[in-house]
mmCIF file of C-alpha atoms in Angstrom:
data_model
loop_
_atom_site.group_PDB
_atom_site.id
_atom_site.type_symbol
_atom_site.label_atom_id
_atom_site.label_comp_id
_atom_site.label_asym_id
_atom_site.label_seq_id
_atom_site.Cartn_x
_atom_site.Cartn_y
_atom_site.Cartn_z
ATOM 1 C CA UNK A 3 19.936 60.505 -181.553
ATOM 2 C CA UNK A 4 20.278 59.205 -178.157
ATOM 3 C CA UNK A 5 16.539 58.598 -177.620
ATOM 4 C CA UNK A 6 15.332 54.918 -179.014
ATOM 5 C CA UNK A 7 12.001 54.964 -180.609
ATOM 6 C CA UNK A 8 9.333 52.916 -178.729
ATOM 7 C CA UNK A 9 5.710 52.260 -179.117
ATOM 8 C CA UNK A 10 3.599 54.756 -176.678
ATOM 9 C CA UNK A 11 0.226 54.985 -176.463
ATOM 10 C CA UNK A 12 0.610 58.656 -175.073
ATOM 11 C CA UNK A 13 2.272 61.485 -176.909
ATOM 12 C CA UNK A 14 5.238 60.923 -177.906
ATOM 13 C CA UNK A 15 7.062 63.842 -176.234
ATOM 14 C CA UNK A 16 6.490 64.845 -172.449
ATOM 15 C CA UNK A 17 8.078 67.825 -170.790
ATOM 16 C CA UNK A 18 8.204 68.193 -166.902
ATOM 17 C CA UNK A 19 9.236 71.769 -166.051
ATOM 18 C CA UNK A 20 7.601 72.126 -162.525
ATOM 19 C CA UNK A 21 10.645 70.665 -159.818
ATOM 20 C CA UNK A 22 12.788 68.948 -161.621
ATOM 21 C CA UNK A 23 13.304 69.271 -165.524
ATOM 22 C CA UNK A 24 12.781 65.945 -167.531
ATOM 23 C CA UNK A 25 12.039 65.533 -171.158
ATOM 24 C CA UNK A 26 10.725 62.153 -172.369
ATOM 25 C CA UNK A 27 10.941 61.075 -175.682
ATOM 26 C CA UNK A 28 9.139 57.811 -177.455
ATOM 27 C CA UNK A 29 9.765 56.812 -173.713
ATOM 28 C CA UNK A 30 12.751 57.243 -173.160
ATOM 29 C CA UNK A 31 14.354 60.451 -171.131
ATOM 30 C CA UNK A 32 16.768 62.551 -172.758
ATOM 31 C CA UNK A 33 19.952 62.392 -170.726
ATOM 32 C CA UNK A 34 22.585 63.792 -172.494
ATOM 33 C CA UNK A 35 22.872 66.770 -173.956
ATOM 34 C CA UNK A 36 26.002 67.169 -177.342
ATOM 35 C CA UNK A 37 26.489 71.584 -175.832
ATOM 36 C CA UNK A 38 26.281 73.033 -172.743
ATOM 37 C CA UNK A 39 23.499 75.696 -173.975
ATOM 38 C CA UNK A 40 21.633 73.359 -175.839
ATOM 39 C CA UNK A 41 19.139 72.022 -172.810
ATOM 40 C CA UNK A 42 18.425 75.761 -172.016
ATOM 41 C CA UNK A 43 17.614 76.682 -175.667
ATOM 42 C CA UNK A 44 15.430 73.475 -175.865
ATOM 43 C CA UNK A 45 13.773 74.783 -172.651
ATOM 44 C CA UNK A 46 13.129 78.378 -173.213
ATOM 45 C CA UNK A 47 11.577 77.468 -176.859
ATOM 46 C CA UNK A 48 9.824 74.601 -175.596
ATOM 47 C CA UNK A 49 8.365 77.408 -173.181
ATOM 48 C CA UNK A 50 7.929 79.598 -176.894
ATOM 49 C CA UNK A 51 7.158 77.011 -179.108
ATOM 50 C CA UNK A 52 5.153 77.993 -182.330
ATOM 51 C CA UNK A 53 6.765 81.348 -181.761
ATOM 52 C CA UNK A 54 9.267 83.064 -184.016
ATOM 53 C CA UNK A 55 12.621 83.893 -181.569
ATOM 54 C CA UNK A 56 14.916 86.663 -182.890
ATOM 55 C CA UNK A 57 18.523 85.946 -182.372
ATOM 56 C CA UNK A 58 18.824 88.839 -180.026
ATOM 57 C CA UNK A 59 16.082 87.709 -177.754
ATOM 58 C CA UNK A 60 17.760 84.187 -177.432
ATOM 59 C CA UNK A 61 21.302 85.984 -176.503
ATOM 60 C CA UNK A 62 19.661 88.375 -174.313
ATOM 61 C CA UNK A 63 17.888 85.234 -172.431
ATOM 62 C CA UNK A 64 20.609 82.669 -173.005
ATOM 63 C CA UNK A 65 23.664 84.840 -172.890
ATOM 64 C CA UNK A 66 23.347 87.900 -170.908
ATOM 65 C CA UNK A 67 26.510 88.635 -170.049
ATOM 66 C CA UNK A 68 28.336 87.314 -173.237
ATOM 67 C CA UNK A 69 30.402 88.927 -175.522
ATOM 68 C CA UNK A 70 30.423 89.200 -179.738
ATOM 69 C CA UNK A 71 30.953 85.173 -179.768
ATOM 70 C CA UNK A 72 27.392 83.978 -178.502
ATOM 71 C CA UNK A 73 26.639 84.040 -182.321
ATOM 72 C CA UNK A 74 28.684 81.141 -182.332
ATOM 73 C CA UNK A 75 27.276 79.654 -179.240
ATOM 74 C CA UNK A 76 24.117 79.846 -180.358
ATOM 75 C CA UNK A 77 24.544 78.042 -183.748
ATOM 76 C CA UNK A 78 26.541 75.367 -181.772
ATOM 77 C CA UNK A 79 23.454 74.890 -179.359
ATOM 78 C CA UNK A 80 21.178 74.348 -181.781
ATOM 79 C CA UNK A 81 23.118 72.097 -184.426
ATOM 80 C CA UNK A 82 23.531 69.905 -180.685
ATOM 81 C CA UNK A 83 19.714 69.983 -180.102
ATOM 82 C CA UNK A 84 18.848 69.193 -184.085
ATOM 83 C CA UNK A 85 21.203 66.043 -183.190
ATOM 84 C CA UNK A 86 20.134 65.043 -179.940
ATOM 85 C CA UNK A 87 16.577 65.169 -180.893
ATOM 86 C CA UNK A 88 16.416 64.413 -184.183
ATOM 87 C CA UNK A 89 14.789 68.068 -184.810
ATOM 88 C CA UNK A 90 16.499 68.663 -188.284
ATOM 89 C CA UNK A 91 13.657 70.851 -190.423
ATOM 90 C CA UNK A 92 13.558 68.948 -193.348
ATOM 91 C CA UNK A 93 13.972 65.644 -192.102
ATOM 92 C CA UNK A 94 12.616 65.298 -188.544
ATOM 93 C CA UNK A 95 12.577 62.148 -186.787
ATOM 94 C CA UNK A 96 10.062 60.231 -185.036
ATOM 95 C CA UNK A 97 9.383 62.301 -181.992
ATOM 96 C CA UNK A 98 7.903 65.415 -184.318
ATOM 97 C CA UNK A 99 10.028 68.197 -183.382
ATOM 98 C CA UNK A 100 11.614 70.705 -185.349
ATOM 99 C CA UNK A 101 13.757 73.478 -184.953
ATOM 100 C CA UNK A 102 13.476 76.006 -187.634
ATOM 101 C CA UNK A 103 15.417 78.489 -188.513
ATOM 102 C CA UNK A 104 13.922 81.622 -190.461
ATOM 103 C CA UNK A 105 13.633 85.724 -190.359
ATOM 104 C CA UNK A 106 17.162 85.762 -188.194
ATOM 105 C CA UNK A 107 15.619 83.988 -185.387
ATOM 106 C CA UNK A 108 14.458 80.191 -184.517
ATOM 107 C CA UNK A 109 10.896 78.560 -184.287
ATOM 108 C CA UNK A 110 10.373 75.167 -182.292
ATOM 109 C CA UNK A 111 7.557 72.483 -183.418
ATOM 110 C CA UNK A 112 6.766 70.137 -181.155
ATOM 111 C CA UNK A 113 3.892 67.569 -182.340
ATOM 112 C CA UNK A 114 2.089 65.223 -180.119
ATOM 113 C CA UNK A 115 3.457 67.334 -176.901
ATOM 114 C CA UNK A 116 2.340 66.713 -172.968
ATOM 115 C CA UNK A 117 3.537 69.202 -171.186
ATOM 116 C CA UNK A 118 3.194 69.948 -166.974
ATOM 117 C CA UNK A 119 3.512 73.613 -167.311
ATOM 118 C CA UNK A 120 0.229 73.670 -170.043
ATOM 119 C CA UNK A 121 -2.115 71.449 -167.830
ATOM 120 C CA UNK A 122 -1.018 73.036 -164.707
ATOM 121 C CA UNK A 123 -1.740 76.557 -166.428
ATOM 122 C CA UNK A 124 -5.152 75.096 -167.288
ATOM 123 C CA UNK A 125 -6.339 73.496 -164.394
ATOM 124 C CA UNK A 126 -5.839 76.773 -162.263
ATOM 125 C CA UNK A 127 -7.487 78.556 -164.953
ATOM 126 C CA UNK A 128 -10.308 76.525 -165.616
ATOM 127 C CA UNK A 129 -11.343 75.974 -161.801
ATOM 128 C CA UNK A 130 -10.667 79.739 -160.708
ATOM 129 C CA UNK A 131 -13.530 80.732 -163.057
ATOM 130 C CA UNK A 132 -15.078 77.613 -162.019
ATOM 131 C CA UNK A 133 -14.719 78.641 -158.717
ATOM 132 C CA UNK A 134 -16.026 82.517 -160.005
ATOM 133 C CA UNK A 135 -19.366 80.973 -161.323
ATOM 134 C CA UNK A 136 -20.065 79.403 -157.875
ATOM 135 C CA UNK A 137 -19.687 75.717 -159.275
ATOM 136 C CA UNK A 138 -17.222 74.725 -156.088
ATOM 137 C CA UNK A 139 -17.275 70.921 -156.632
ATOM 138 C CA UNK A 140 -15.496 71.458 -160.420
ATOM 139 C CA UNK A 141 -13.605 74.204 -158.884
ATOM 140 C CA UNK A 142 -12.174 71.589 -156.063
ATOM 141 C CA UNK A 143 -11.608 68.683 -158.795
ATOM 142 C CA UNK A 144 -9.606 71.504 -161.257
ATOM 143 C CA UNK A 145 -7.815 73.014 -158.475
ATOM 144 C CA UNK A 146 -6.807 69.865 -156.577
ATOM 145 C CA UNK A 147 -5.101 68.133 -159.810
ATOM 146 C CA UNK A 148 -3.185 71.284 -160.575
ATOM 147 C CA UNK A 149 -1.640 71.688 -156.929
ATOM 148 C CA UNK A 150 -1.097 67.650 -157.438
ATOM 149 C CA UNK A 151 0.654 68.621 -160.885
ATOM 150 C CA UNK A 152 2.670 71.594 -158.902
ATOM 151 C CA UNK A 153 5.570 69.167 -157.721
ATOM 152 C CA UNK A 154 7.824 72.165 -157.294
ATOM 153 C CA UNK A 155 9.043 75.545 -158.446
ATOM 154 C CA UNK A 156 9.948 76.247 -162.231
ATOM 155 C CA UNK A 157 13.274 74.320 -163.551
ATOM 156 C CA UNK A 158 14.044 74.239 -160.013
ATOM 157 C CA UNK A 159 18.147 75.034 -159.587
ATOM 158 C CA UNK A 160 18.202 77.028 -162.742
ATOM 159 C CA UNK A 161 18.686 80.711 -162.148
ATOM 160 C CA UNK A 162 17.960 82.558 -165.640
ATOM 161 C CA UNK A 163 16.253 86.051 -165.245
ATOM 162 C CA UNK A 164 13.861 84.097 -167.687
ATOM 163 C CA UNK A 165 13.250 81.067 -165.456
ATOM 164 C CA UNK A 166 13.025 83.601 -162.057
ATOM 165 C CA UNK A 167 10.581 85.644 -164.234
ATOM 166 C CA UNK A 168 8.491 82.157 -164.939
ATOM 167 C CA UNK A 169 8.658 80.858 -161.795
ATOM 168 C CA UNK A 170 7.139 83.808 -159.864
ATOM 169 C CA UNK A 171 4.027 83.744 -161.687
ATOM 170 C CA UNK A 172 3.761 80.114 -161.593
ATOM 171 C CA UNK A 173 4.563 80.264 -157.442
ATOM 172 C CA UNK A 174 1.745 83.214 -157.420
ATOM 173 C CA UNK A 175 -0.741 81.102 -159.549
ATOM 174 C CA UNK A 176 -0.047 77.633 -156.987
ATOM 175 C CA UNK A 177 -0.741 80.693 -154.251
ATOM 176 C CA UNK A 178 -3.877 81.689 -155.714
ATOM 177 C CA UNK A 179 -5.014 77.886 -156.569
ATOM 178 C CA UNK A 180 -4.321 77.060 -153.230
ATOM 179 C CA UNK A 181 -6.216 80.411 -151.161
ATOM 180 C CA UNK A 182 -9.189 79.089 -153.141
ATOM 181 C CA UNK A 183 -8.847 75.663 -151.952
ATOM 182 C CA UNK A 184 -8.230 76.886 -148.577
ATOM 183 C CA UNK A 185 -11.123 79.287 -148.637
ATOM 184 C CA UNK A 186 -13.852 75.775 -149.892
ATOM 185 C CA UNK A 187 -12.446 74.144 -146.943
ATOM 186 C CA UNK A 188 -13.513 76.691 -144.846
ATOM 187 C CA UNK A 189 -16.591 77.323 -145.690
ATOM 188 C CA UNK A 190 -17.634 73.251 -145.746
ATOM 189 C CA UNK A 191 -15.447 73.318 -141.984
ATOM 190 C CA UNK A 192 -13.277 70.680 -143.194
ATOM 191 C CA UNK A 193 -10.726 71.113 -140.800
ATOM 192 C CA UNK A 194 -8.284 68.146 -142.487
ATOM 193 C CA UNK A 195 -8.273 69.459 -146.013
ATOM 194 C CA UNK A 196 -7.798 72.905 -144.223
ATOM 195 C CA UNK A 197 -4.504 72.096 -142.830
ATOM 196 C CA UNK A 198 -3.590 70.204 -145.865
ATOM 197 C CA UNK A 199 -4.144 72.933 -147.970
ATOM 198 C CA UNK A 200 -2.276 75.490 -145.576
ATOM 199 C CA UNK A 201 0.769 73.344 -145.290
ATOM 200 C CA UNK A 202 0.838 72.694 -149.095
ATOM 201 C CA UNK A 203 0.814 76.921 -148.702
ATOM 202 C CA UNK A 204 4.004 77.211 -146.046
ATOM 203 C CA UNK A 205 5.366 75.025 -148.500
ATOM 204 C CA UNK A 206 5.737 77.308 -151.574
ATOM 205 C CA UNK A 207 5.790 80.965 -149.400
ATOM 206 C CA UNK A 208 7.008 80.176 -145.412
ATOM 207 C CA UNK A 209 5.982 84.000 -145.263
ATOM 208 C CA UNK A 210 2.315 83.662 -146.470
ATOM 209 C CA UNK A 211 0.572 85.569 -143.230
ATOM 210 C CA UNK A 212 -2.993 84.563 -144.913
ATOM 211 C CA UNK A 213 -2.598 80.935 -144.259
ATOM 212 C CA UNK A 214 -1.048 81.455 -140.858
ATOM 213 C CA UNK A 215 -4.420 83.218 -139.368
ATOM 214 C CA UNK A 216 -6.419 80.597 -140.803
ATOM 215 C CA UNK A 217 -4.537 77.927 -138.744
ATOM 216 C CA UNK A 218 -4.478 79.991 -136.118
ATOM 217 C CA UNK A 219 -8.528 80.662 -136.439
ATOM 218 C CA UNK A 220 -8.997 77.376 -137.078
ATOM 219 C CA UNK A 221 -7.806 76.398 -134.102
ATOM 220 C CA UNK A 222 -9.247 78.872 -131.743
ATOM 221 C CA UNK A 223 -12.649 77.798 -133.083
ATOM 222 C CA UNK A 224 -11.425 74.121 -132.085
ATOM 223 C CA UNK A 225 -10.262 75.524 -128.868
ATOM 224 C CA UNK A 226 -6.578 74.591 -128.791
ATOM 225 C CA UNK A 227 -5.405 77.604 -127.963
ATOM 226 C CA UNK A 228 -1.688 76.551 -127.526
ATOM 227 C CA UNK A 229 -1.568 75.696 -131.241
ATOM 228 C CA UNK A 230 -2.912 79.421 -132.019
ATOM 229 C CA UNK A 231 0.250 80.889 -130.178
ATOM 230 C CA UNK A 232 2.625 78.191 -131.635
ATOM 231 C CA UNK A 233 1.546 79.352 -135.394
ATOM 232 C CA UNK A 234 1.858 82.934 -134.224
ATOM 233 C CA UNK A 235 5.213 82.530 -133.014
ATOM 234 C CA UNK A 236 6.475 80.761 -136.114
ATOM 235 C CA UNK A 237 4.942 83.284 -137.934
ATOM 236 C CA UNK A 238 6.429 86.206 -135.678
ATOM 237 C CA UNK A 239 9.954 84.411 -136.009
ATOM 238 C CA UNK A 240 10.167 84.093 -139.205
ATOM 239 C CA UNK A 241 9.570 87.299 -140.428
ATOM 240 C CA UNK A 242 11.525 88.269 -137.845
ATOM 241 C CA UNK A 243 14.302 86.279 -139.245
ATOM 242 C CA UNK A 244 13.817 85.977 -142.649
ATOM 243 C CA UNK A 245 12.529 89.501 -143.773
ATOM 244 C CA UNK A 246 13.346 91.673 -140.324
ATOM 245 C CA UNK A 247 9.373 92.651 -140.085
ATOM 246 C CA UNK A 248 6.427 92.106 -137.740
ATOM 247 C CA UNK A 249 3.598 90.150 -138.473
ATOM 248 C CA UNK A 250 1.033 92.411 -139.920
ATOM 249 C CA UNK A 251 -1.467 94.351 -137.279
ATOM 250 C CA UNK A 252 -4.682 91.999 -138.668
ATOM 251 C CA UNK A 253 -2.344 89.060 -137.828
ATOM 252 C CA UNK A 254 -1.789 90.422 -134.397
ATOM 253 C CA UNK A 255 -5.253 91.889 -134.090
ATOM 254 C CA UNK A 256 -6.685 87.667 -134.513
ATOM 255 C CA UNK A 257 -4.189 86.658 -131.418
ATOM 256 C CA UNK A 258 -5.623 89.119 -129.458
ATOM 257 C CA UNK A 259 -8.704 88.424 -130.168
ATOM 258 C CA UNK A 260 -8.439 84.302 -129.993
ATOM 259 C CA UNK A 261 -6.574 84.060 -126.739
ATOM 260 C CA UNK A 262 -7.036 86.881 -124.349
ATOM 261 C CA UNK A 263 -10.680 86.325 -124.358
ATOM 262 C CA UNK A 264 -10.131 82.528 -123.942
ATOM 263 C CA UNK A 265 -7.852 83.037 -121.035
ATOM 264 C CA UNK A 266 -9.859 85.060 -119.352
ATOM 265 C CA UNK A 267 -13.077 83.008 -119.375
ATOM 266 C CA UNK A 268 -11.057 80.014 -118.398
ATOM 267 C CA UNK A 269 -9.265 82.429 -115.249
ATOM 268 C CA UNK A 270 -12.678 82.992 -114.171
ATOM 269 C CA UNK A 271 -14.103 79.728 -114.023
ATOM 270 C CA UNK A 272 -11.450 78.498 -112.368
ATOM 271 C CA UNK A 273 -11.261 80.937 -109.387
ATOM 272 C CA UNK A 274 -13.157 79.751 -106.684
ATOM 273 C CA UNK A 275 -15.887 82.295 -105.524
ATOM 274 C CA UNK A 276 -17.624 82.946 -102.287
ATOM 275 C CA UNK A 277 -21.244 81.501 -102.209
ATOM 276 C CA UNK A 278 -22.501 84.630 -100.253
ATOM 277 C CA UNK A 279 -21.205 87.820 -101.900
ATOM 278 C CA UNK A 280 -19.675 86.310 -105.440
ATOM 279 C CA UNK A 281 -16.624 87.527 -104.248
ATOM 280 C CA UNK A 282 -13.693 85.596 -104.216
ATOM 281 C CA UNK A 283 -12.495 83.806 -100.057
ATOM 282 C CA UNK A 284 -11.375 86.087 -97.790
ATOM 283 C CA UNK A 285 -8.055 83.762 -98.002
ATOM 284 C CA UNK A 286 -7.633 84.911 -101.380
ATOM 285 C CA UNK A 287 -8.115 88.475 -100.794
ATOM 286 C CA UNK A 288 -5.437 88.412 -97.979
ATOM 287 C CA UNK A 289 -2.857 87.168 -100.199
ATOM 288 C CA UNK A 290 -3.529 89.569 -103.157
ATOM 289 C CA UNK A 291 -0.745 92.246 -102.422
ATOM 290 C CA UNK A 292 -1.999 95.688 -101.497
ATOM 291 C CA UNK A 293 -2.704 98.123 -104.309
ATOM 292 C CA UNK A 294 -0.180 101.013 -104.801
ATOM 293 C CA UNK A 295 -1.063 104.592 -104.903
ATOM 294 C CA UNK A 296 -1.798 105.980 -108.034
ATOM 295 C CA UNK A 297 1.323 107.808 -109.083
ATOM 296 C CA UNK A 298 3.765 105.168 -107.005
ATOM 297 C CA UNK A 299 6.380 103.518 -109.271
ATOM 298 C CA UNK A 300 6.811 99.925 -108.658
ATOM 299 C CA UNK A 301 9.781 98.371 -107.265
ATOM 300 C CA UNK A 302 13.055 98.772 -108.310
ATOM 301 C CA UNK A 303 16.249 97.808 -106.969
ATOM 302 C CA UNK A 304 16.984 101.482 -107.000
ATOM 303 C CA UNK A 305 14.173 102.870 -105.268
ATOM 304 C CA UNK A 306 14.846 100.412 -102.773
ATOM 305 C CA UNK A 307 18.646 101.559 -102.004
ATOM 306 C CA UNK A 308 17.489 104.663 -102.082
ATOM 307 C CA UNK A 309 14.865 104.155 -99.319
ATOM 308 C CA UNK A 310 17.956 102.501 -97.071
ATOM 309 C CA UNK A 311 19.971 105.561 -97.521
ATOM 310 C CA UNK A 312 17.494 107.673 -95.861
ATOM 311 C CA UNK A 313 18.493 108.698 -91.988
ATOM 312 C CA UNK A 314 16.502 106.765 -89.618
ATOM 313 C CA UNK A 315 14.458 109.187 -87.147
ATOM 314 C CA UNK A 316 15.134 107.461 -83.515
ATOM 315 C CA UNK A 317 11.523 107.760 -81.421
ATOM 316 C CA UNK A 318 11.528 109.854 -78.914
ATOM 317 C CA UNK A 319 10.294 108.586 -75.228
ATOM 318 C CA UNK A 320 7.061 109.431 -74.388
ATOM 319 C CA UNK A 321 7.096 110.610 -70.507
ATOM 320 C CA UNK A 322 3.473 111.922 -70.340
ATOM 321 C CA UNK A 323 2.282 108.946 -68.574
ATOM 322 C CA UNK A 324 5.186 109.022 -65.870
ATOM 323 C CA UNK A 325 4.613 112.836 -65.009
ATOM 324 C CA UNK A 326 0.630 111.967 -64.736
ATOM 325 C CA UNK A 327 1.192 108.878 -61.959
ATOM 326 C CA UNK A 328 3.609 111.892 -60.079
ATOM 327 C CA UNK A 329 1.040 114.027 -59.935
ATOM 328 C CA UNK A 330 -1.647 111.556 -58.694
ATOM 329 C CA UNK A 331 0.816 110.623 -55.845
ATOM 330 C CA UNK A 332 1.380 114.458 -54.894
ATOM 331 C CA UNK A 333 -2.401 114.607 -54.874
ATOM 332 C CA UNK A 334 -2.551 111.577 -52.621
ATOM 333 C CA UNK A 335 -0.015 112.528 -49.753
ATOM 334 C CA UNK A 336 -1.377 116.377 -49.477
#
């Protein structure tokens, strides 16, 4: 066995699955591993323990794409994880685990077992209903220790169907853990926790539109409008970027509604306003630039070549007032 035994006053086996994978043994972490396969069998029936594994569900997992020999493979894992963890059946060693073989499949024991994935699955469970029967101060205390347990997505690096298939519920139970955290902090207007809570969010789903309105709505209630447009934009870009889509109309529907209004109220207390008629200086009148014509396109470089082209009509001279004086001097000398 590579694992010494040591005296622990906790169990005597703990299992990290969430980020990175460690196993810990009497103390001691299991580093070396006798057969390539044999760390993902221990972790896919440390996932299963207690239950009975054919030998076609472990190929299927374990070997998709293998041919007639992963009957061999799989014998080889497990004699390797019987020896690096002392897990024989009928002699185990001092950690408690045993790998059993019976009704053409294998069963793993594991006695005095802390595992990450269990608590975190608890936690979230427990304070969601807590959460449910209106208790919010156990729902914060359950839900708070299991995003503190959620130090990363399922065997993180491993890409097994199995493990993609884990980690997505996992990632949607941090999600849901986390929207109730984020919705508590709300309600109590705890503006810190808020943006805790929503950058703990961005960290697990960049694309999670829910916690982007809430930043931006928490900061339009705060005022800082520029902030609201910043976590639009990122939001806009990436998933833009990422997943070639538009943010979502209720997502654009909040920026209009945060800064339009806000820029407008601050436009009109600005502009200075005449103390007579409430209308704005005659100074600023003359420079606003005269309104077009209903139907008049606006300028173009085009419409403006065009209007050069046009012949230019000379003005003809205007010799009414010369033929009036001659007459008044006719009138004069008769």
């Amino acid at each position: 066995m590579t694992t010494a035994a040591t005296e622990t006053a906790g169990p005597a086996v703990r299992v990290r699955f969430l980020g990175d994978f460690e196993l810990t043994v009497n103390g001691t972490p299991v580093q070396r591993w006798r057969a390539g396969k044999a760390r993902g069998l221990f972790q896919y029936l440390a996932v299963h323990r207690g239950q009975m594994l054919t030998r076609d569900r472990l190929y299927a997992s374990l070997w998709p794409d293998a041919d007639s020999a992963a009957g061999s493979s799989l014998k080889v894992a497990a004699h390797a994880l019987r020896r690096v963890l002392d897990a024989h059946p009928d002699r185990p060693g001092d950690s408690g685990i045993q790998l059993v073989y019976r009704d053409f499949g294998y069963v793993l024991h594991i006695s005095g077992l802390w595992c990450d994935l269990d608590r975190f699955q608890e936690l979230v469970h427990t304070g969601l209903r807590a959460a449910a029967a209106g208790d919010a101060p156990l729902a914060r205390t359950r839900l708070r220790a299991a995003i503190g347990l959620y130090g990363g997505e399922f065997l993180r690096g491993e890409s097994a169907d199995w493990v993609v298939e884990q980690r997505e519920y996992l990632r949607a139970l941090a999600l849901r853990a986390l929207g109730a955290l984020r919705a508590d902090a709300e309600a109590r207007e705890d503006f810190v926790e808020l943006i805790e809570v929503c950058k703990r969010t961005l960290e697990i789903d960049r694309h999670h539109e829910e916690t982007y309105r809430a930043l931006m709505a928490a900061h339009g209630r705060r005022g800082e409008l520029a902030c609201v447009r910043r976590w639009y934009e990122l939001c806009a870009r990436r998933m833009r970027d990422e997943l070639a889509v538009a943010p979502g109309p209720e997502t654009q529907r909040l920026l209009g509604t945060l800064i339009p209004a806000a820029a407008r109220a601050a436009a009109a207390a600005a502009a200075p306003v005449s103390a007579v008629t409430g209308a704005p200086p005659a100074t600023v009148r003359a420079l606003r630039p005269t309104a077009r014509r209903a139907g008049t396109p606006a300028w173009s470089p085009e419409a403006r070549t065009t209007a050069l082209a046009r012949p230019v009509r000379r003005a003809r001279p205007d010799n009414r007032a010369a033929a009036a004086l001659a007459r008044a001097a006719d009138q004069a000398t008769a």
